[in-house]
CSV table of C-alpha atoms in Angstrom, one decimal:
chain,number,residue,atom,x,y,z
A,1,UNK,CA,-0.7,-8.8,-5.0
A,2,UNK,CA,1.9,-11.3,-3.9
A,3,UNK,CA,5.2,-11.7,-5.7
A,4,UNK,CA,7.5,-14.7,-5.5
A,5,UNK,CA,11.1,-13.7,-4.6
A,6,UNK,CA,12.4,-15.1,-7.9
A,7,UNK,CA,10.1,-12.7,-9.7
A,8,UNK,CA,11.4,-9.8,-7.6
A,9,UNK,CA,15.0,-10.6,-8.3
A,10,UNK,CA,14.2,-10.9,-12.0
A,11,UNK,CA,12.7,-7.4,-12.0
A,12,UNK,CA,15.7,-6.0,-10.2
A,13,UNK,CA,17.9,-7.3,-13.0
A,14,UNK,CA,15.7,-5.9,-15.7
A,15,UNK,CA,14.6,-2.5,-14.4
A,16,UNK,CA,15.7,0.6,-12.5
A,17,UNK,CA,15.3,0.7,-8.7
A,18,UNK,CA,15.3,4.2,-7.1
A,19,UNK,CA,17.4,4.1,-4.0
A,20,UNK,CA,19.5,1.1,-5.2
A,21,UNK,CA,19.1,-2.7,-4.6
A,22,UNK,CA,19.9,-2.3,-0.9
A,23,UNK,CA,16.8,-0.2,-0.4
A,24,UNK,CA,14.6,-2.9,-1.9
A,25,UNK,CA,16.4,-5.7,-0.1
A,26,UNK,CA,15.8,-3.9,3.2
A,27,UNK,CA,12.1,-3.6,2.4
A,28,UNK,CA,11.9,-7.4,2.1
A,29,UNK,CA,12.9,-7.7,5.8
A,30,UNK,CA,11.0,-6.3,8.8
A,31,UNK,CA,13.9,-5.1,11.0
A,32,UNK,CA,15.3,-2.2,9.1
A,33,UNK,CA,17.6,0.0,11.2
A,34,UNK,CA,16.2,3.5,11.9
A,35,UNK,CA,19.0,5.2,9.9
A,36,UNK,CA,17.9,3.4,6.7
A,37,UNK,CA,14.4,4.8,6.8
A,38,UNK,CA,12.5,5.8,4.8
A,39,UNK,CA,12.9,3.1,2.1
A,40,UNK,CA,11.6,4.0,-1.4
A,41,UNK,CA,11.9,1.7,-4.4
A,42,UNK,CA,10.4,2.1,-7.9
A,43,UNK,CA,10.5,-0.8,-10.4
A,44,UNK,CA,9.3,-0.4,-14.0
A,45,UNK,CA,8.0,-3.4,-15.9
A,46,UNK,CA,6.4,-2.4,-19.2
A,47,UNK,CA,3.1,-0.6,-18.5
A,48,UNK,CA,3.2,-1.5,-14.8
A,49,UNK,CA,5.2,0.0,-12.0
A,50,UNK,CA,5.9,-1.5,-8.6
A,51,UNK,CA,6.2,1.1,-5.8
A,52,UNK,CA,7.5,0.2,-2.4
A,53,UNK,CA,7.8,2.5,0.7
A,54,UNK,CA,8.6,1.9,4.3
A,55,UNK,CA,8.8,4.2,7.3
A,56,UNK,CA,8.0,4.6,10.9
A,57,UNK,CA,4.9,6.5,11.9
A,58,UNK,CA,4.1,7.9,15.4
A,59,UNK,CA,1.0,5.8,16.0
A,60,UNK,CA,0.2,2.5,17.7
A,61,UNK,CA,-0.1,-0.7,15.7
A,62,UNK,CA,-3.8,-0.8,16.5
A,63,UNK,CA,-4.3,2.7,15.3
A,64,UNK,CA,-2.6,2.0,11.9
A,65,UNK,CA,-4.3,-1.3,11.2
A,66,UNK,CA,-7.6,0.2,12.2
A,67,UNK,CA,-7.1,3.0,9.7
A,68,UNK,CA,-6.0,0.7,6.8
A,69,UNK,CA,-8.5,-2.2,7.0
A,70,UNK,CA,-11.4,-1.0,9.2
A,71,UNK,CA,-11.6,2.6,7.9
A,72,UNK,CA,-11.2,2.3,4.2
A,73,UNK,CA,-14.0,4.7,3.6
A,74,UNK,CA,-11.8,7.4,5.3
A,75,UNK,CA,-8.9,6.9,2.8
A,76,UNK,CA,-9.8,10.1,0.8
A,77,UNK,CA,-8.9,12.1,4.0
A,78,UNK,CA,-5.3,11.0,3.8
A,79,UNK,CA,-4.3,8.6,1.0
A,80,UNK,CA,-2.7,10.6,-1.9
A,81,UNK,CA,-5.0,11.1,-4.9
A,82,UNK,CA,-7.9,9.0,-3.4
A,83,UNK,CA,-11.2,10.7,-4.2
A,84,UNK,CA,-13.6,7.9,-3.4
A,85,UNK,CA,-13.8,4.9,-1.1
A,86,UNK,CA,-16.5,2.6,0.2
A,87,UNK,CA,-17.2,-1.0,1.2
A,88,UNK,CA,-19.0,-3.1,-1.3
A,89,UNK,CA,-19.4,-5.9,1.3
A,90,UNK,CA,-19.2,-6.2,5.0
A,91,UNK,CA,-15.9,-7.2,6.7
A,92,UNK,CA,-16.0,-10.9,7.6
A,93,UNK,CA,-12.9,-12.5,9.1
A,94,UNK,CA,-10.8,-9.4,8.2
A,95,UNK,CA,-11.8,-9.7,4.5
A,96,UNK,CA,-14.1,-7.5,2.3
A,97,UNK,CA,-14.7,-6.1,-1.1
A,98,UNK,CA,-14.0,-2.4,-1.5
A,99,UNK,CA,-14.6,0.2,-4.2
A,100,UNK,CA,-12.0,2.9,-4.8
A,101,UNK,CA,-11.6,5.9,-7.0
A,102,UNK,CA,-8.4,7.9,-7.6
A,103,UNK,CA,-7.8,11.1,-9.7
A,104,UNK,CA,-4.2,11.3,-10.9
A,105,UNK,CA,-2.4,13.9,-13.1
A,106,UNK,CA,-2.4,13.6,-16.9
A,107,UNK,CA,-2.4,11.3,-18.7
A,108,UNK,CA,-3.9,8.9,-16.2
A,109,UNK,CA,-6.8,10.9,-14.9
A,110,UNK,CA,-9.7,9.3,-13.0
A,111,UNK,CA,-9.5,5.6,-12.4
A,112,UNK,CA,-11.8,3.4,-10.3
A,113,UNK,CA,-11.8,-0.2,-9.3
A,114,UNK,CA,-13.1,-2.9,-6.9
A,115,UNK,CA,-10.6,-4.9,-4.9
A,116,UNK,CA,-10.6,-7.6,-2.3
A,117,UNK,CA,-8.7,-6.8,1.0
A,118,UNK,CA,-7.7,-9.5,3.4
A,119,UNK,CA,-6.0,-9.1,6.7
A,120,UNK,CA,-3.8,-11.6,8.6
A,121,UNK,CA,-1.0,-12.1,11.0
A,122,UNK,CA,2.5,-13.2,10.2
A,123,UNK,CA,4.8,-14.7,12.9
A,124,UNK,CA,8.4,-13.4,12.8
A,125,UNK,CA,11.2,-13.6,15.3
A,126,UNK,CA,11.0,-9.8,15.7
A,127,UNK,CA,7.3,-10.0,16.6
A,128,UNK,CA,3.9,-10.3,14.9
A,129,UNK,CA,3.4,-8.5,11.6
A,130,UNK,CA,-0.1,-7.6,10.5
A,131,UNK,CA,-0.5,-8.1,6.8
A,132,UNK,CA,-3.2,-6.6,4.6
A,133,UNK,CA,-3.3,-7.8,1.0
A,134,UNK,CA,-5.4,-6.2,-1.7
A,135,UNK,CA,-6.1,-7.4,-5.3
A,136,UNK,CA,-8.1,-6.0,-8.2
A,137,UNK,CA,-11.4,-7.7,-8.9
A,138,UNK,CA,-10.9,-8.6,-12.6
A,139,UNK,CA,-13.2,-6.7,-14.9
A,140,UNK,CA,-14.1,-4.0,-12.5
A,141,UNK,CA,-13.5,-0.3,-13.1
A,142,UNK,CA,-11.1,1.1,-15.7
A,143,UNK,CA,-7.7,-0.3,-14.7
A,144,UNK,CA,-6.1,-3.6,-15.9
A,145,UNK,CA,-4.6,-4.8,-12.6
A,146,UNK,CA,-3.7,-3.8,-9.1
A,147,UNK,CA,-2.1,-5.9,-6.4
A,148,UNK,CA,-0.1,-5.2,-3.3
A,149,UNK,CA,0.0,-5.3,0.5
A,150,UNK,CA,0.5,-3.4,3.6
A,151,UNK,CA,2.7,-4.8,6.4
A,152,UNK,CA,2.7,-3.2,9.8
A,153,UNK,CA,4.7,-4.0,12.9
A,154,UNK,CA,5.2,-2.5,16.3
A,155,UNK,CA,8.3,-0.3,16.4
A,156,UNK,CA,9.0,0.8,20.0
A,157,UNK,CA,6.7,2.8,22.2
A,158,UNK,CA,3.5,3.8,20.3
A,159,UNK,CA,5.3,3.7,16.9
A,160,UNK,CA,4.7,1.4,13.9
A,161,UNK,CA,6.8,0.3,11.0
A,162,UNK,CA,4.7,0.6,7.9
A,163,UNK,CA,5.5,-1.1,4.5
A,164,UNK,CA,3.4,-0.4,1.5
A,165,UNK,CA,4.0,-2.4,-1.8
A,166,UNK,CA,1.8,-2.1,-4.8
A,167,UNK,CA,1.8,-2.8,-8.6
A,168,UNK,CA,-0.8,-1.1,-10.8
A,169,UNK,CA,-1.5,-1.2,-14.5
A,170,UNK,CA,-3.7,1.9,-15.3
A,171,UNK,CA,-4.7,0.5,-18.8
A,172,UNK,CA,-3.4,3.6,-20.6
A,173,UNK,CA,-0.1,4.6,-22.1
A,174,UNK,CA,2.1,6.5,-19.8
A,175,UNK,CA,5.7,7.4,-20.6
A,176,UNK,CA,8.0,5.2,-18.5
A,177,UNK,CA,9.9,8.1,-17.1
A,178,UNK,CA,6.7,9.9,-16.0
A,179,UNK,CA,5.4,6.8,-14.4
A,180,UNK,CA,8.6,6.2,-12.4
A,181,UNK,CA,9.0,9.9,-11.4
A,182,UNK,CA,5.3,10.2,-10.4
A,183,UNK,CA,5.5,7.0,-8.3
A,184,UNK,CA,8.7,8.2,-6.5
A,185,UNK,CA,7.0,11.5,-5.6
A,186,UNK,CA,3.8,9.7,-4.5
A,187,UNK,CA,5.3,7.1,-2.2
A,188,UNK,CA,6.6,9.4,0.6
A,189,UNK,CA,3.2,11.1,0.8
A,190,UNK,CA,1.6,7.8,2.0
A,191,UNK,CA,3.6,7.5,5.3
A,192,UNK,CA,3.8,11.3,5.6
A,193,UNK,CA,0.1,11.7,5.5
A,194,UNK,CA,-0.3,8.8,8.0
A,195,UNK,CA,2.1,10.5,10.3
A,196,UNK,CA,0.0,13.7,10.2
A,197,UNK,CA,-3.2,11.9,11.1
A,198,UNK,CA,-4.2,12.8,14.7
A,199,UNK,CA,-6.9,10.3,15.4
A,200,UNK,CA,-8.3,6.9,14.6
A,201,UNK,CA,-11.4,6.6,12.4
A,202,UNK,CA,-14.4,7.6,14.5
A,203,UNK,CA,-16.6,4.8,13.4
A,204,UNK,CA,-14.6,1.7,12.5
A,205,UNK,CA,-16.3,-0.8,10.2
A,206,UNK,CA,-17.4,-3.9,12.2
A,207,UNK,CA,-15.3,-3.2,15.3
A,208,UNK,CA,-11.6,-3.8,15.8
A,209,UNK,CA,-9.4,-6.3,14.0
A,210,UNK,CA,-7.9,-9.1,16.0
A,211,UNK,CA,-4.2,-8.3,16.5
């Protein structure tokens, strides 16, 4: 789910961005000022939509990374529209194959998929950033493609800056305005639900990631 910067700039020129180019530009950096949060950007590209959201959640970095990569099976408890989640393989070196199921409003309905998730650490002047990439396993489920990433970074005392960036093709016709509107309504729920979580997954898969 990685995009080259040139592709991103091309999409900006060709499509509508909710919140303006400044919002998307800020999302590409990791030192967004508090007054500019949350960031929300929605980019349409034919049958695909790229959604980007960034905000601060009141949990430690370890808590957030644990929830995202080590506790994927708990996603239905907080991730919007997720109705099923399990590991297909064990986590080895912060990488695993997962199975997911979502149930979205008409005309999308139930969709399922397998994806590879991989964790890693990026070095930045502002501090380490834990990156979790996910990409659709071609031919699995009933979507055409899915790719994206989470990026999380310490943000003060027991707070974490969370970036979520994903592009999905649901392999069905959806009016462009509905796709964009639905995505814009969906994005804030991600960090909002993360904020409302009161505890870390009780039984993390394979222990704790190396931060």
